[in-house]
Amino acid sequence: MQRGPPTSGSESDEPAHSPDESGHSLVSAPLEPLRYDGQSDHPEEVAGILRAMMPTGVRVLEVGCGTGSVTLIANHGKGNEVVAIEPDPQRAALARSRGVNAMCCILDEAFVAGEQPFDVVMMADVLEHMADPGAALKLVRAALKPGGHLLISVPNVAHWTVRLNLLFGRFDYAEYGIMDVTHLRWFYSRTIRRLVEDAGLTIVAMRQTAGVQLPVYQRSPFRHVPKRALHAFVRTSNRLFPTLFGCQHVIKAVLTN
């Protein structure tokens, strides 16, 4: 779930620093910079939910676009003008090769001052990588038009896998997923709601993703279950118990003042 914040306000000859740099010493294997490429467009996964929430014919700023795979799905057929920023040079370059207007820079005061206000700001799995997500949302307010929308997703730290590991005294970082080693902040349904509302935004929709591609579902005993049956079970469980089985919280909020 990683498309974290860049580290400089505009593109320059000096590349932005990837958020992956903060996690190399905490996992055994090198972090693959493109490990979150190839997002699903299923309507119960993050890119599909963001597409359902995304307005049409609007100007969009995506903060932390990664490889552009979510960008392209969320805006497909919408007729939107998209400006994207991404800290990792390799991911930004891949996004550009796919036709995304992606810059290797960050959302900061200089960037906001240099742009016209946006109708939508999208941050797909970004806030958990930020030391001060509240400050980031203040910048989002400055970047939005009155009545503009914020679309965000964050991993759900109350997922059943995290709860089970904590029950057995384990809190291990991973190369990707909810326990991604580059995550600095952790959210469940109440804390992400509070963060958004404290920033002066009104939540108008909130959904959870099924996360059928989580690492746990690739291991025993789940790997022995036929994929169609496994995915149906996970998605049904998410619909019935979203705060327990939801992989990510996805929120649409509006700037009302």
CSV table of C-alpha atoms in Angstrom, one decimal:
chain,number,residue,atom,x,y,z
A,1,MET,CA,0.0,0.0,0.0
A,2,GLN,CA,2.6,2.3,-0.8
A,3,ARG,CA,2.8,5.5,-2.7
A,4,GLY,CA,4.2,7.7,-0.1
A,5,PRO,CA,5.0,11.4,0.0
A,6,PRO,CA,7.8,13.0,-2.0
A,7,THR,CA,10.5,15.1,-0.5
A,8,SER,CA,10.9,18.3,-2.6
A,9,GLY,CA,8.4,20.9,-3.8
A,10,SER,CA,9.1,20.7,-7.5
A,11,GLU,CA,11.0,18.7,-10.1
A,12,SER,CA,14.7,19.5,-10.2
A,13,ASP,CA,18.0,18.0,-11.2
A,14,GLU,CA,18.1,16.4,-7.8
A,15,PRO,CA,15.8,13.4,-7.5
A,16,ALA,CA,13.3,13.1,-4.7
A,17,HIS,CA,14.0,10.5,-2.1
A,18,SER,CA,11.9,7.4,-2.2
A,19,PRO,CA,10.0,6.5,1.1
A,20,ASP,CA,11.4,3.0,0.6
A,21,GLU,CA,14.7,4.3,1.9
A,22,SER,CA,13.4,4.4,5.4
A,23,GLY,CA,12.6,0.7,5.6
A,24,HIS,CA,15.6,-1.2,4.2
A,25,SER,CA,17.1,-2.1,7.6
A,26,LEU,CA,13.8,-3.6,9.0
A,27,VAL,CA,13.2,-6.4,6.5
A,28,SER,CA,15.6,-9.1,5.2
A,29,ALA,CA,15.0,-8.6,1.5
A,30,PRO,CA,15.5,-5.4,-0.6
A,31,LEU,CA,12.3,-3.6,-1.2
A,32,GLU,CA,11.0,-3.9,-4.8
A,33,PRO,CA,10.1,-0.3,-5.9
A,34,LEU,CA,7.4,-1.5,-8.3
A,35,ARG,CA,5.8,-4.0,-5.9
A,36,TYR,CA,2.4,-2.3,-5.9
A,37,ASP,CA,2.1,-2.1,-9.6
A,38,GLY,CA,-0.7,-3.9,-11.4
A,39,GLN,CA,-3.8,-2.9,-9.4
A,40,SER,CA,-7.1,-4.6,-9.9
A,41,ASP,CA,-10.1,-2.8,-11.3
A,42,HIS,CA,-12.5,-5.0,-9.3
A,43,PRO,CA,-15.3,-2.8,-7.8
A,44,GLU,CA,-14.5,-4.1,-4.3
A,45,GLU,CA,-10.8,-3.3,-4.5
A,46,VAL,CA,-9.1,0.1,-4.0
A,47,ALA,CA,-8.8,1.3,-7.6
A,48,GLY,CA,-12.3,0.2,-8.4
A,49,ILE,CA,-13.8,1.9,-5.4
A,50,LEU,CA,-11.9,5.1,-6.1
A,51,ARG,CA,-13.2,5.1,-9.7
A,52,ALA,CA,-16.8,4.8,-8.4
A,53,MET,CA,-16.1,7.8,-6.1
A,54,MET,CA,-14.3,9.9,-8.7
A,55,PRO,CA,-16.4,12.7,-10.4
A,56,THR,CA,-16.2,13.2,-14.2
A,57,GLY,CA,-14.9,16.2,-16.1
A,58,VAL,CA,-12.8,17.5,-13.2
A,59,ARG,CA,-9.2,18.6,-12.5
A,60,VAL,CA,-7.5,16.0,-10.3
A,61,LEU,CA,-4.3,16.1,-8.2
A,62,GLU,CA,-3.0,12.7,-7.2
A,63,VAL,CA,-0.5,12.8,-4.4
A,64,GLY,CA,1.8,9.7,-4.5
A,65,CYS,CA,0.7,8.2,-7.8
A,66,GLY,CA,3.2,5.4,-7.7
A,67,THR,CA,3.4,3.6,-11.1
A,68,GLY,CA,0.1,5.2,-12.3
A,69,SER,CA,-1.8,1.9,-12.2
A,70,VAL,CA,-4.4,3.3,-9.7
A,71,THR,CA,-4.4,6.7,-11.5
A,72,LEU,CA,-5.4,5.1,-14.8
A,73,ILE,CA,-8.2,2.9,-13.3
A,74,ALA,CA,-9.7,5.6,-11.1
A,75,ASN,CA,-9.9,8.1,-14.0
A,76,HIS,CA,-10.7,5.7,-16.8
A,77,GLY,CA,-13.4,7.1,-19.1
A,78,LYS,CA,-14.0,10.2,-16.8
A,79,GLY,CA,-12.5,12.9,-19.1
A,80,ASN,CA,-10.5,14.3,-16.2
A,81,GLU,CA,-7.3,16.4,-16.3
A,82,VAL,CA,-4.9,14.7,-13.9
A,83,VAL,CA,-1.7,16.1,-12.4
A,84,ALA,CA,0.2,13.5,-10.4
A,85,ILE,CA,3.2,13.7,-8.1
A,86,GLU,CA,5.4,10.8,-6.8
A,87,PRO,CA,8.6,10.7,-4.8
A,88,ASP,CA,10.2,7.6,-6.2
A,89,PRO,CA,11.9,8.4,-9.5
A,90,GLN,CA,11.5,4.9,-10.9
A,91,ARG,CA,7.8,4.8,-10.2
A,92,ALA,CA,7.3,8.3,-11.5
A,93,ALA,CA,9.1,7.4,-14.7
A,94,LEU,CA,6.9,4.3,-15.2
A,95,ALA,CA,3.8,6.4,-14.6
A,96,ARG,CA,4.9,8.9,-17.2
A,97,SER,CA,5.6,6.1,-19.7
A,98,ARG,CA,1.9,5.1,-19.3
A,99,GLY,CA,0.7,8.6,-20.2
A,100,VAL,CA,0.3,10.0,-16.7
A,101,ASN,CA,1.3,13.6,-16.1
A,102,ALA,CA,3.6,12.6,-13.2
A,103,MET,CA,6.2,14.8,-11.6
A,104,CYS,CA,8.9,13.6,-9.1
A,105,CYS,CA,8.0,16.0,-6.3
A,106,ILE,CA,5.8,16.6,-3.3
A,107,LEU,CA,2.7,18.3,-2.1
A,108,ASP,CA,4.1,21.3,-0.2
A,109,GLU,CA,3.3,25.0,0.0
A,110,ALA,CA,5.5,25.9,-3.0
A,111,PHE,CA,3.6,23.3,-5.1
A,112,VAL,CA,0.2,24.5,-4.0
A,113,ALA,CA,1.1,28.1,-4.7
A,114,GLY,CA,2.2,27.3,-8.2
A,115,GLU,CA,-1.1,25.5,-9.2
A,116,GLN,CA,-4.7,26.5,-9.7
A,117,PRO,CA,-7.0,24.9,-7.2
A,118,PHE,CA,-8.2,21.4,-8.0
A,119,ASP,CA,-11.6,19.8,-8.0
A,120,VAL,CA,-10.3,16.6,-6.5
A,121,VAL,CA,-7.2,15.5,-4.6
A,122,MET,CA,-6.6,11.8,-4.4
A,123,MET,CA,-4.2,10.1,-2.0
A,124,ALA,CA,-4.3,6.3,-2.4
A,125,ASP,CA,-2.4,4.7,0.4
A,126,VAL,CA,-0.2,7.7,1.1
A,127,LEU,CA,-1.1,9.2,4.6
A,128,GLU,CA,0.3,6.1,6.4
A,129,HIS,CA,3.8,7.0,5.0
A,130,MET,CA,3.7,10.6,6.4
A,131,ALA,CA,5.1,11.7,9.8
A,132,ASP,CA,2.5,14.4,10.0
A,133,PRO,CA,-0.6,13.4,8.0
A,134,GLY,CA,-2.6,16.2,9.6
A,135,ALA,CA,-0.3,18.8,8.1
A,136,ALA,CA,-0.6,17.1,4.7
A,137,LEU,CA,-4.4,17.4,4.9
A,138,LYS,CA,-4.1,21.1,5.6
A,139,LEU,CA,-2.1,21.4,2.3
A,140,VAL,CA,-4.9,19.4,0.7
A,141,ARG,CA,-7.4,22.0,1.9
A,142,ALA,CA,-5.3,24.7,0.3
A,143,ALA,CA,-5.1,22.8,-3.0
A,144,LEU,CA,-8.8,22.2,-3.2
A,145,LYS,CA,-11.6,24.4,-4.6
A,146,PRO,CA,-14.5,25.2,-2.3
A,147,GLY,CA,-16.8,22.2,-2.6
A,148,GLY,CA,-13.9,20.1,-3.9
A,149,HIS,CA,-13.4,16.4,-2.9
A,150,LEU,CA,-10.7,14.4,-1.2
A,151,LEU,CA,-10.4,10.7,-2.1
A,152,ILE,CA,-8.1,8.7,0.2
A,153,SER,CA,-7.4,5.1,1.1
A,154,VAL,CA,-5.4,3.9,4.1
A,155,PRO,CA,-4.6,0.3,5.3
A,156,ASN,CA,-6.8,-1.0,8.1
A,157,VAL,CA,-4.6,-1.9,11.1
A,158,ALA,CA,-7.6,-3.6,12.7
A,159,HIS,CA,-7.6,-6.3,10.0
A,160,TRP,CA,-8.1,-9.8,11.3
A,161,THR,CA,-4.5,-10.7,10.4
A,162,VAL,CA,-3.0,-7.9,12.5
A,163,ARG,CA,-5.3,-8.8,15.4
A,164,LEU,CA,-4.3,-12.4,15.3
A,165,ASN,CA,-0.6,-11.7,15.2
A,166,LEU,CA,-0.9,-9.4,18.1
A,167,LEU,CA,-2.8,-12.1,20.1
A,168,PHE,CA,0.3,-14.2,19.7
A,169,GLY,CA,2.6,-11.3,20.5
A,170,ARG,CA,3.8,-10.6,17.0
A,171,PHE,CA,4.1,-7.2,15.2
A,172,ASP,CA,6.4,-8.0,12.3
A,173,TYR,CA,7.1,-5.6,9.4
A,174,ALA,CA,6.7,-6.9,5.9
A,175,GLU,CA,7.9,-6.0,2.4
A,176,TYR,CA,4.3,-5.1,1.3
A,177,GLY,CA,0.8,-5.2,2.5
A,178,ILE,CA,-0.8,-3.8,5.7
A,179,MET,CA,2.4,-4.3,7.6
A,180,ASP,CA,4.6,-2.6,4.9
A,181,VAL,CA,7.9,-1.6,6.6
A,182,THR,CA,7.6,2.0,5.2
A,183,HIS,CA,4.3,2.7,7.1
A,184,LEU,CA,4.8,5.4,9.8
A,185,ARG,CA,1.2,5.8,10.9
A,186,TRP,CA,-1.6,3.3,11.6
A,187,PHE,CA,-5.3,3.8,11.2
A,188,TYR,CA,-8.6,2.0,11.9
A,189,SER,CA,-12.0,3.3,11.1
A,190,ARG,CA,-12.3,5.8,13.9
A,191,THR,CA,-8.9,7.3,13.7
A,192,ILE,CA,-9.0,7.9,10.0
A,193,ARG,CA,-12.4,9.5,10.3
A,194,ARG,CA,-11.1,11.8,13.1
A,195,LEU,CA,-8.1,12.8,11.0
A,196,VAL,CA,-10.2,13.8,8.0
A,197,GLU,CA,-12.8,15.6,10.1
A,198,ASP,CA,-10.3,17.4,12.2
A,199,ALA,CA,-8.8,18.8,8.9
A,200,GLY,CA,-12.2,20.5,8.3
A,201,LEU,CA,-13.5,18.0,5.7
A,202,THR,CA,-16.9,16.3,5.7
A,203,ILE,CA,-17.0,12.6,5.0
A,204,VAL,CA,-19.7,11.7,2.5
A,205,ALA,CA,-18.8,8.1,1.8
A,206,MET,CA,-16.6,5.4,3.4
A,207,ARG,CA,-16.0,1.8,2.1
A,208,GLN,CA,-13.6,-1.0,2.8
A,209,THR,CA,-11.6,-3.1,0.3
A,210,ALA,CA,-11.6,-6.9,0.3
A,211,GLY,CA,-7.8,-7.2,-0.3
A,212,VAL,CA,-7.9,-10.6,-1.9
A,213,GLN,CA,-4.3,-10.2,-2.9
A,214,LEU,CA,-3.0,-9.8,0.6
A,215,PRO,CA,0.1,-12.0,1.3
A,216,VAL,CA,-1.9,-14.1,3.9
A,217,TYR,CA,-4.2,-15.4,1.2
A,218,GLN,CA,-1.3,-16.7,-0.8
A,219,ARG,CA,-0.2,-19.0,2.0
A,220,SER,CA,-1.5,-22.1,3.6
A,221,PRO,CA,-4.3,-23.0,4.2
A,222,PHE,CA,-5.7,-20.4,1.8
A,223,ARG,CA,-3.5,-21.3,-1.1
A,224,HIS,CA,-5.2,-24.7,-1.3
A,225,VAL,CA,-8.6,-23.2,-1.8
A,226,PRO,CA,-9.8,-22.6,-5.4
A,227,LYS,CA,-9.2,-18.9,-6.2
A,228,ARG,CA,-12.8,-18.2,-7.1
A,229,ALA,CA,-14.1,-19.7,-3.9
A,230,LEU,CA,-11.4,-17.9,-1.8
A,231,HIS,CA,-12.1,-14.5,-3.4
A,232,ALA,CA,-15.9,-15.0,-2.9
A,233,PHE,CA,-15.3,-15.9,0.8
A,234,VAL,CA,-13.0,-12.9,1.4
A,235,ARG,CA,-15.3,-10.4,-0.3
A,236,THR,CA,-18.5,-11.7,1.4
A,237,SER,CA,-16.7,-11.6,4.8
A,238,ASN,CA,-15.7,-8.0,4.0
A,239,ARG,CA,-19.3,-7.0,3.3
A,240,LEU,CA,-20.5,-8.6,6.5
A,241,PHE,CA,-17.7,-7.5,8.8
A,242,PRO,CA,-15.9,-4.6,7.1
A,243,THR,CA,-13.9,-3.3,10.0
A,244,LEU,CA,-12.5,-6.8,10.6
A,245,PHE,CA,-12.0,-8.1,7.1
A,246,GLY,CA,-11.5,-4.8,5.3
A,247,CYS,CA,-8.0,-4.4,4.0
A,248,GLN,CA,-8.2,-0.6,3.4
A,249,HIS,CA,-10.6,2.2,4.4
A,250,VAL,CA,-11.6,4.3,1.4
A,251,ILE,CA,-13.1,7.7,2.0
A,252,LYS,CA,-14.7,10.5,0.0
A,253,ALA,CA,-14.8,13.8,1.8
A,254,VAL,CA,-15.9,17.3,0.7
A,255,LEU,CA,-14.4,20.7,1.6
A,256,THR,CA,-17.5,22.6,2.7
A,257,ASN,CA,-15.9,25.8,4.1
